[in-house]
Short mmCIF file of C-alpha atoms and ligand atoms in Angstrom, two decimals:
data_model
loop_
_atom_site.label_atom_id
_atom_site.label_comp_id
_atom_site.label_asym_id
_atom_site.label_seq_id
_atom_site.Cartn_x
_atom_site.Cartn_y
_atom_site.Cartn_z
CA MET A 1 -21.52 -22.14 7.09
CA THR A 2 -21.61 -24.26 4.27
CA LEU A 3 -23.94 -25.69 2.01
CA GLN A 4 -24.00 -28.85 0.01
CA MET A 5 -25.99 -28.07 -2.78
CA PRO A 6 -28.93 -31.04 -3.29
CA ASP A 7 -28.06 -33.65 -5.75
CA THR A 8 -31.18 -32.23 -7.77
CA GLN A 9 -30.00 -29.55 -8.29
CA GLN A 10 -26.71 -30.46 -8.64
CA ALA A 11 -27.49 -32.58 -11.43
CA LEU A 12 -30.12 -30.37 -13.13
CA LEU A 13 -26.71 -27.91 -13.28
CA LYS A 14 -24.53 -30.78 -15.00
CA ILE A 15 -27.27 -30.64 -17.92
CA LEU A 16 -27.54 -26.96 -18.08
CA SER A 17 -23.66 -26.63 -17.84
CA ASP A 18 -23.43 -26.84 -21.77
CA GLY A 19 -25.19 -23.54 -22.28
CA ALA A 20 -28.22 -24.75 -24.61
CA PHE A 21 -31.83 -25.24 -24.60
CA HIS A 22 -33.21 -28.08 -23.00
CA SER A 23 -36.84 -28.65 -22.60
CA GLY A 24 -38.75 -28.81 -19.30
CA GLU A 25 -39.90 -32.56 -20.24
CA SER A 26 -36.31 -33.87 -21.06
CA LEU A 27 -34.98 -31.92 -18.15
CA GLY A 28 -37.73 -34.03 -15.85
CA GLU A 29 -37.05 -37.48 -18.13
CA CYS A 30 -33.66 -37.07 -16.71
CA LEU A 31 -34.18 -36.25 -13.47
CA GLY A 32 -36.78 -38.66 -13.01
CA ILE A 33 -38.71 -35.57 -11.21
CA SER A 34 -42.19 -34.37 -12.51
CA ARG A 35 -42.12 -30.48 -15.11
CA ALA A 36 -43.73 -28.33 -12.16
CA ALA A 37 -40.74 -30.05 -9.67
CA VAL A 38 -38.47 -29.28 -12.62
CA TRP A 39 -40.18 -25.77 -12.49
CA LYS A 40 -39.76 -25.88 -9.04
CA GLN A 41 -35.61 -26.54 -9.21
CA LEU A 42 -35.00 -24.15 -11.49
CA ARG A 43 -36.76 -21.32 -9.64
CA GLN A 44 -34.34 -22.15 -7.07
CA LEU A 45 -31.04 -21.64 -9.27
CA ASP A 46 -31.97 -18.05 -9.25
CA SER A 47 -30.72 -18.07 -5.41
CA TYR A 48 -27.73 -19.26 -6.74
CA GLY A 49 -27.60 -15.80 -8.56
CA LEU A 50 -27.29 -17.73 -11.99
CA GLU A 51 -29.62 -16.61 -15.13
CA VAL A 52 -31.81 -19.11 -16.51
CA GLU A 53 -33.25 -18.15 -19.74
CA ARG A 54 -36.67 -19.66 -20.37
CA HIS A 55 -37.51 -19.61 -23.92
CA LYS A 56 -41.32 -20.55 -25.72
CA GLY A 57 -41.07 -23.95 -27.24
CA ARG A 58 -37.69 -24.12 -26.98
CA GLY A 59 -37.20 -24.40 -23.06
CA TYR A 60 -34.37 -23.63 -20.65
CA ARG A 61 -30.55 -22.52 -20.89
CA LEU A 62 -27.61 -21.45 -18.92
CA ALA A 63 -26.95 -18.59 -21.56
CA GLY A 64 -22.54 -19.22 -21.79
CA GLY A 65 -22.83 -22.15 -20.44
CA LEU A 66 -21.23 -23.24 -16.50
CA SER A 67 -17.46 -24.65 -15.91
CA LEU A 68 -17.65 -25.46 -12.49
CA LEU A 69 -14.50 -25.71 -10.06
CA ASP A 70 -12.80 -29.41 -10.19
CA ASP A 71 -10.23 -29.59 -7.18
CA GLU A 72 -8.26 -33.01 -9.23
CA VAL A 73 -7.71 -30.58 -11.86
CA ILE A 74 -6.81 -27.07 -9.93
CA LEU A 75 -4.36 -29.54 -7.88
CA ARG A 76 -2.96 -30.93 -11.30
CA HIS A 77 -2.24 -27.34 -12.38
CA ILE A 78 0.05 -26.37 -9.01
CA SER A 79 3.62 -26.92 -9.55
CA ALA A 80 4.98 -29.57 -6.69
CA PRO A 81 7.34 -27.33 -4.62
CA ALA A 82 3.65 -25.10 -4.24
CA ARG A 83 1.30 -28.50 -3.99
CA ALA A 84 3.83 -29.58 -1.18
CA SER A 85 2.61 -26.89 0.85
CA ILE A 86 -0.99 -27.52 0.46
CA ASN A 87 -2.12 -29.63 4.38
CA ARG A 88 -5.64 -29.59 3.06
CA PHE A 89 -7.93 -28.71 0.45
CA SER A 90 -11.62 -27.64 1.06
CA LEU A 91 -14.05 -27.17 -1.99
CA PHE A 92 -17.73 -25.99 -1.07
CA ALA A 93 -20.77 -25.20 -3.60
CA GLN A 94 -21.71 -22.60 -1.18
CA MET A 95 -20.87 -21.39 2.13
CA ASP A 96 -20.46 -17.89 3.76
CA SER A 97 -17.01 -16.72 3.11
CA THR A 98 -14.06 -18.53 2.50
CA ASN A 99 -12.12 -16.28 4.50
CA GLN A 100 -14.92 -16.99 7.31
CA TYR A 101 -15.10 -20.62 7.29
CA LEU A 102 -10.65 -21.03 7.44
CA LEU A 103 -10.69 -18.57 10.55
CA GLU A 104 -12.85 -21.42 12.02
CA HIS A 105 -10.59 -24.23 11.01
CA LEU A 106 -7.18 -22.56 11.34
CA ASP A 107 -4.69 -25.15 9.87
CA HIS A 108 -1.45 -24.29 8.53
CA GLY A 109 -1.73 -24.65 4.76
CA HIS A 110 -5.64 -24.89 4.62
CA VAL A 111 -6.85 -24.28 0.95
CA CYS A 112 -10.46 -23.37 0.45
CA LEU A 113 -12.75 -22.28 -2.66
CA CYS A 114 -16.36 -22.03 -2.95
CA GLU A 115 -18.81 -21.54 -5.72
CA GLN A 116 -20.30 -18.81 -4.12
CA GLN A 117 -20.15 -16.88 -1.22
CA THR A 118 -23.64 -15.58 0.59
CA ALA A 119 -21.60 -13.46 2.81
CA GLY A 120 -17.93 -12.29 0.50
CA ARG A 121 -16.35 -9.65 2.53
CA GLY A 122 -14.49 -7.11 1.15
CA ARG A 123 -11.84 -4.72 3.20
CA ARG A 124 -13.55 -1.72 4.77
CA GLY A 125 -16.80 -3.59 6.02
CA ARG A 126 -17.83 -3.89 2.38
CA GLN A 127 -19.48 -6.89 0.56
CA TRP A 128 -17.98 -8.95 -1.82
CA ILE A 129 -20.26 -9.72 -4.78
CA SER A 130 -19.83 -13.89 -5.26
CA PRO A 131 -22.30 -15.25 -7.93
CA TYR A 132 -22.24 -19.06 -7.98
CA GLY A 133 -19.84 -20.51 -10.55
CA SER A 134 -18.95 -17.62 -11.76
CA ASN A 135 -15.36 -16.09 -10.28
CA VAL A 136 -12.66 -17.06 -8.22
CA TYR A 137 -13.47 -16.83 -4.23
CA LEU A 138 -10.26 -18.68 -2.43
CA SER A 139 -8.42 -18.30 0.99
CA ILE A 140 -5.14 -19.63 2.01
CA ALA A 141 -4.80 -19.88 5.80
CA TRP A 142 -1.04 -19.89 6.50
CA GLY A 143 0.73 -20.07 10.01
CA PHE A 144 3.72 -17.65 11.45
CA SER A 145 5.56 -17.75 14.22
CA GLN A 146 7.29 -14.48 14.17
CA GLY A 147 4.62 -12.35 15.32
CA ILE A 148 2.60 -9.71 13.30
CA ALA A 149 6.08 -7.41 12.85
CA ALA A 150 7.37 -9.94 10.71
CA LEU A 151 3.99 -9.73 8.31
CA GLU A 152 4.52 -6.17 7.75
CA GLY A 153 3.53 -5.47 4.24
CA LEU A 154 2.34 -8.76 3.31
CA SER A 155 -0.99 -7.58 2.10
CA LEU A 156 0.72 -5.85 -0.40
CA ALA A 157 2.80 -8.48 -1.51
CA VAL A 158 -0.13 -10.55 -1.98
CA GLY A 159 -1.44 -8.13 -4.78
CA VAL A 160 1.94 -8.30 -6.28
CA ALA A 161 1.65 -12.27 -6.57
CA VAL A 162 -1.73 -11.99 -7.62
CA VAL A 163 -0.53 -9.34 -10.66
CA ASP A 164 1.95 -11.99 -11.66
CA ALA A 165 -0.43 -15.03 -11.92
CA LEU A 166 -2.78 -12.83 -13.82
CA ASN A 167 -0.02 -12.23 -16.16
CA SER A 168 0.77 -15.66 -16.40
CA LEU A 169 -2.86 -15.72 -17.64
CA GLY A 170 -2.55 -13.89 -20.12
CA CYS A 171 -4.10 -10.67 -18.66
CA HIS A 172 -1.71 -7.51 -19.33
CA ASP A 173 -1.56 -3.84 -18.34
CA VAL A 174 -2.93 -4.54 -14.63
CA SER A 175 -1.61 -1.64 -11.61
CA LEU A 176 -2.40 -2.10 -7.78
CA LYS A 177 -3.95 0.64 -5.77
CA TRP A 178 -2.51 0.70 -2.67
CA PRO A 179 -2.69 -1.26 -1.06
CA ASN A 180 -3.67 -3.92 -2.84
CA ASP A 181 -7.00 -3.10 -5.23
CA VAL A 182 -5.90 -5.14 -8.19
CA LEU A 183 -7.12 -2.88 -11.51
CA VAL A 184 -7.23 -3.26 -15.31
CA ASN A 185 -8.43 0.29 -16.84
CA LYS A 186 -8.92 1.79 -13.61
CA GLN A 187 -11.47 -0.98 -12.76
CA LYS A 188 -11.45 -3.80 -10.10
CA LEU A 189 -11.05 -7.09 -11.66
CA ALA A 190 -9.73 -8.74 -7.93
CA GLY A 191 -9.51 -7.55 -4.59
CA VAL A 192 -7.30 -9.03 -1.47
CA LEU A 193 -8.81 -9.27 2.30
CA LEU A 194 -6.07 -10.08 4.96
CA GLU A 195 -7.72 -11.07 8.17
CA LEU A 196 -5.11 -12.42 11.48
CA ALA A 197 -6.18 -14.92 14.09
CA GLY A 198 -3.35 -15.61 17.01
CA ASP A 199 -0.57 -14.13 19.14
CA ALA A 200 0.20 -11.29 17.91
CA SER A 201 3.75 -11.03 19.25
CA GLY A 202 4.55 -15.00 18.50
CA ASP A 203 2.91 -17.44 16.49
CA CYS A 204 -0.17 -16.11 14.56
CA PHE A 205 -2.57 -17.21 11.38
CA VAL A 206 -3.12 -15.51 8.41
CA VAL A 207 -6.30 -15.78 6.48
CA VAL A 208 -5.60 -14.68 2.63
CA GLY A 209 -8.23 -14.06 0.66
CA VAL A 210 -8.42 -13.28 -2.67
CA GLY A 211 -11.59 -12.36 -4.95
CA LEU A 212 -11.28 -12.10 -8.69
CA ASN A 213 -13.87 -11.46 -11.17
CA VAL A 214 -13.78 -14.06 -14.19
CA ASN A 215 -17.15 -14.13 -15.56
CA MET A 216 -19.71 -12.18 -13.81
CA PRO A 217 -22.84 -12.30 -14.77
CA LEU A 218 -24.02 -8.68 -15.61
CA LEU A 219 -27.07 -8.84 -13.18
CA ALA A 220 -24.83 -9.74 -9.92
CA GLY A 221 -22.36 -7.18 -11.84
CA ARG A 222 -25.00 -4.42 -11.14
CA ALA A 223 -24.51 -4.25 -7.28
CA ILE A 224 -20.87 -3.98 -7.25
CA ASP A 225 -20.57 -0.29 -6.04
CA GLN A 226 -17.36 0.03 -8.09
CA PRO A 227 -16.10 0.48 -11.76
CA TRP A 228 -15.27 -3.15 -12.24
CA THR A 229 -13.98 -5.50 -14.66
CA ALA A 230 -13.38 -9.25 -15.43
CA LEU A 231 -11.68 -11.41 -17.19
CA GLN A 232 -14.24 -12.08 -19.84
CA HIS A 233 -13.64 -8.39 -20.67
CA LEU A 234 -9.63 -8.38 -21.27
CA PRO A 235 -8.86 -9.98 -24.98
CA GLY A 236 -6.58 -12.78 -24.54
CA ALA A 237 -7.08 -13.74 -20.84
CA GLU A 238 -7.87 -16.76 -19.65
CA VAL A 239 -11.12 -18.11 -18.19
CA ASN A 240 -10.86 -21.17 -17.25
CA ARG A 241 -11.96 -20.87 -13.78
CA ASN A 242 -9.60 -23.99 -12.71
CA LEU A 243 -6.55 -22.75 -14.26
CA VAL A 244 -7.13 -18.80 -12.82
CA ALA A 245 -7.39 -20.77 -9.13
CA ALA A 246 -4.40 -22.98 -9.93
CA ARG A 247 -2.46 -19.79 -10.92
CA LEU A 248 -3.73 -18.19 -7.99
CA LEU A 249 -2.71 -20.58 -5.41
CA GLN A 250 0.71 -21.73 -6.97
CA ALA A 251 1.64 -17.36 -6.70
CA LEU A 252 0.17 -17.34 -3.56
CA LEU A 253 1.73 -20.41 -2.14
CA LEU A 254 5.65 -19.82 -2.56
CA LEU A 255 4.69 -16.33 -1.63
CA LEU A 256 3.97 -16.92 1.61
CA LYS A 257 5.85 -19.84 2.13
CA ASN A 258 9.02 -17.46 1.34
CA TYR A 259 7.65 -14.32 3.03
CA GLU A 260 8.87 -14.80 6.88
CA GLY A 261 12.35 -15.01 5.35
CA GLN A 262 12.18 -12.54 2.09
CA GLY A 263 10.00 -9.41 3.89
CA PHE A 264 8.72 -6.80 1.97
CA LYS A 265 11.77 -5.51 0.47
CA HIS A 266 11.75 -8.29 -2.04
CA TYR A 267 8.66 -7.15 -3.33
CA ARG A 268 8.61 -3.71 -3.03
CA ASP A 269 10.08 -2.40 -6.13
CA ARG A 270 7.74 -4.86 -8.21
CA TRP A 271 4.87 -2.99 -6.08
CA GLU A 272 6.35 0.35 -7.23
CA GLN A 273 6.45 -0.21 -10.75
CA LEU A 274 2.68 -1.35 -10.86
CA ASN A 275 1.83 1.12 -8.53
CA ALA A 276 -1.65 2.91 -10.27
CA HIS A 277 -1.47 6.64 -8.66
CA LYS A 278 2.50 7.42 -8.64
CA GLY A 279 2.95 11.04 -8.98
CA GLN A 280 -1.21 11.43 -8.76
CA GLN A 281 -2.83 14.20 -6.05
CA VAL A 282 -5.21 11.47 -4.06
CA GLU A 283 -7.12 11.48 -1.20
CA LEU A 284 -6.69 9.30 1.70
CA LEU A 285 -10.02 8.62 3.59
CA SER A 286 -9.97 6.74 6.65
CA PRO A 287 -13.22 6.72 9.24
CA GLY A 288 -13.15 10.81 10.89
CA LYS A 289 -10.46 11.82 8.61
CA SER A 290 -9.42 13.19 5.17
CA VAL A 291 -5.92 13.82 3.67
CA VAL A 292 -5.15 15.47 0.65
CA GLY A 293 -1.49 14.60 -1.01
CA ASN A 294 0.72 13.52 -3.77
CA MET A 295 1.27 9.99 -4.11
CA LEU A 296 5.36 9.06 -3.64
CA GLY A 297 5.16 5.52 -3.07
CA VAL A 298 5.16 2.75 -0.44
CA SER A 299 7.25 2.23 2.84
CA GLU A 300 9.53 -0.45 3.33
CA THR A 301 7.17 -1.65 5.15
CA GLY A 302 4.61 -0.79 2.90
CA ALA A 303 2.90 2.39 4.30
CA LEU A 304 1.55 4.53 2.00
CA ARG A 305 3.73 7.81 1.34
CA LEU A 306 2.29 11.20 0.61
CA GLU A 307 3.51 14.01 -0.02
CA VAL A 308 1.28 16.76 2.13
CA GLU A 309 1.83 20.67 1.65
CA GLY A 310 5.51 19.86 0.79
CA ARG A 311 6.12 17.51 3.84
CA GLU A 312 6.57 13.34 3.07
CA GLN A 313 3.68 11.86 5.70
CA VAL A 314 3.41 7.98 6.49
CA PHE A 315 -0.02 6.42 6.32
CA LEU A 316 -0.84 3.14 7.24
CA GLY A 317 -4.24 2.51 6.68
CA GLY A 318 -7.64 3.98 4.59
CA GLU A 319 -8.29 4.05 1.59
CA ILE A 320 -7.18 6.21 -1.16
CA SER A 321 -9.38 8.10 -4.18
CA VAL A 322 -8.25 10.17 -7.18
CA ARG A 323 -8.24 13.64 -6.80
CA PRO A 324 -9.25 15.30 -10.45
CA ARG A 325 -6.50 18.33 -10.67
C1 LIG B 401 -11.50 -6.21 -1.41
O1 LIG B 401 -12.87 -5.65 -0.85
O2 LIG B 401 -11.25 -5.44 -2.24
C2 LIG B 401 -11.42 -7.26 -0.79
C3 LIG B 401 -12.26 -8.18 -1.70
C4 LIG B 401 -11.75 -10.21 -1.16
C5 LIG B 401 -12.88 -11.00 -1.53
C6 LIG B 401 -12.60 -12.67 -0.71
S1 LIG B 401 -13.50 -13.50 -1.84
C7 LIG B 401 -12.55 -14.84 -1.06
C8 LIG B 401 -12.15 -14.44 0.18
N1 LIG B 401 -13.46 -14.72 1.13
C9 LIG B 401 -13.82 -12.96 1.37
O3 LIG B 401 -15.30 -13.40 2.01
N2 LIG B 401 -13.67 -12.26 0.84
C10 LIG B 401 -12.21 -12.73 0.03
#
């Protein structure tokens, strides 16, 4: 489900995007509506998770301002070879989930971004907190012809591509928690969700979804159920969302273009370098099951290698957490 923001609200956001105070009267004049109608429109902005400050005598402001996504700017910052693999580019104000949209509009090279997700999906049925105009939520649909087997390890390789993009944006000391949580200082900065559609043994599509915290409003951040961070908290990191989105797309498109030929073996060493838990005692949790072991690394297909009671075991699914010694 997609929803275009009503014109008046878009105009209101444009005025407030400078981060300065605007009186109710001047907003009403600019928008050609009464002060009561301005008040109503401002209240509706709350539903986008935006925090409009109200100060007696000074008016209203969006603290910190807002810079909105712009498809032309994003595309301009993507290199020609990566841009050539984009067949369709969809940018929305608000929608349930960019992954869901692409699953319903499957098209090789279809890229989708939005300002806000009302039902952003995380791994293992979690919600991905996606307030308006603050972070990057993007998905790419990609068709593969050699069946699911050729995609082994892809979700880990996507994590590597996200880290490469982050490094190019001045964000360093990034690590990966198996399979693909992107961490800085043990806090989650970005998440990756791959969803499959089509024939497991032949033509199939993968929707690669990435959510990256850039300027997470504190109020929205309180709803996140795990330690998190955002680029705004990392000194030296770029926070221009158009540029951040462009770098992510660039890295992901080039990865997808080459993956069937290269496979995970091309990314395995790099993944191991980024492994947040190498040599640590971890607990692997999957529905109804828990295994504790020493994190050895990943196999050539991206499976988790754990040493359990002196013997190596390999696991395909689940989520790890660190065990205090
Ligand atoms: C995780 O739980 O770590 C995965 C989070 C993935 C979130 C992104 S945001 C863009 C895309 N659309 C979704 O609904 N989910 C992914």
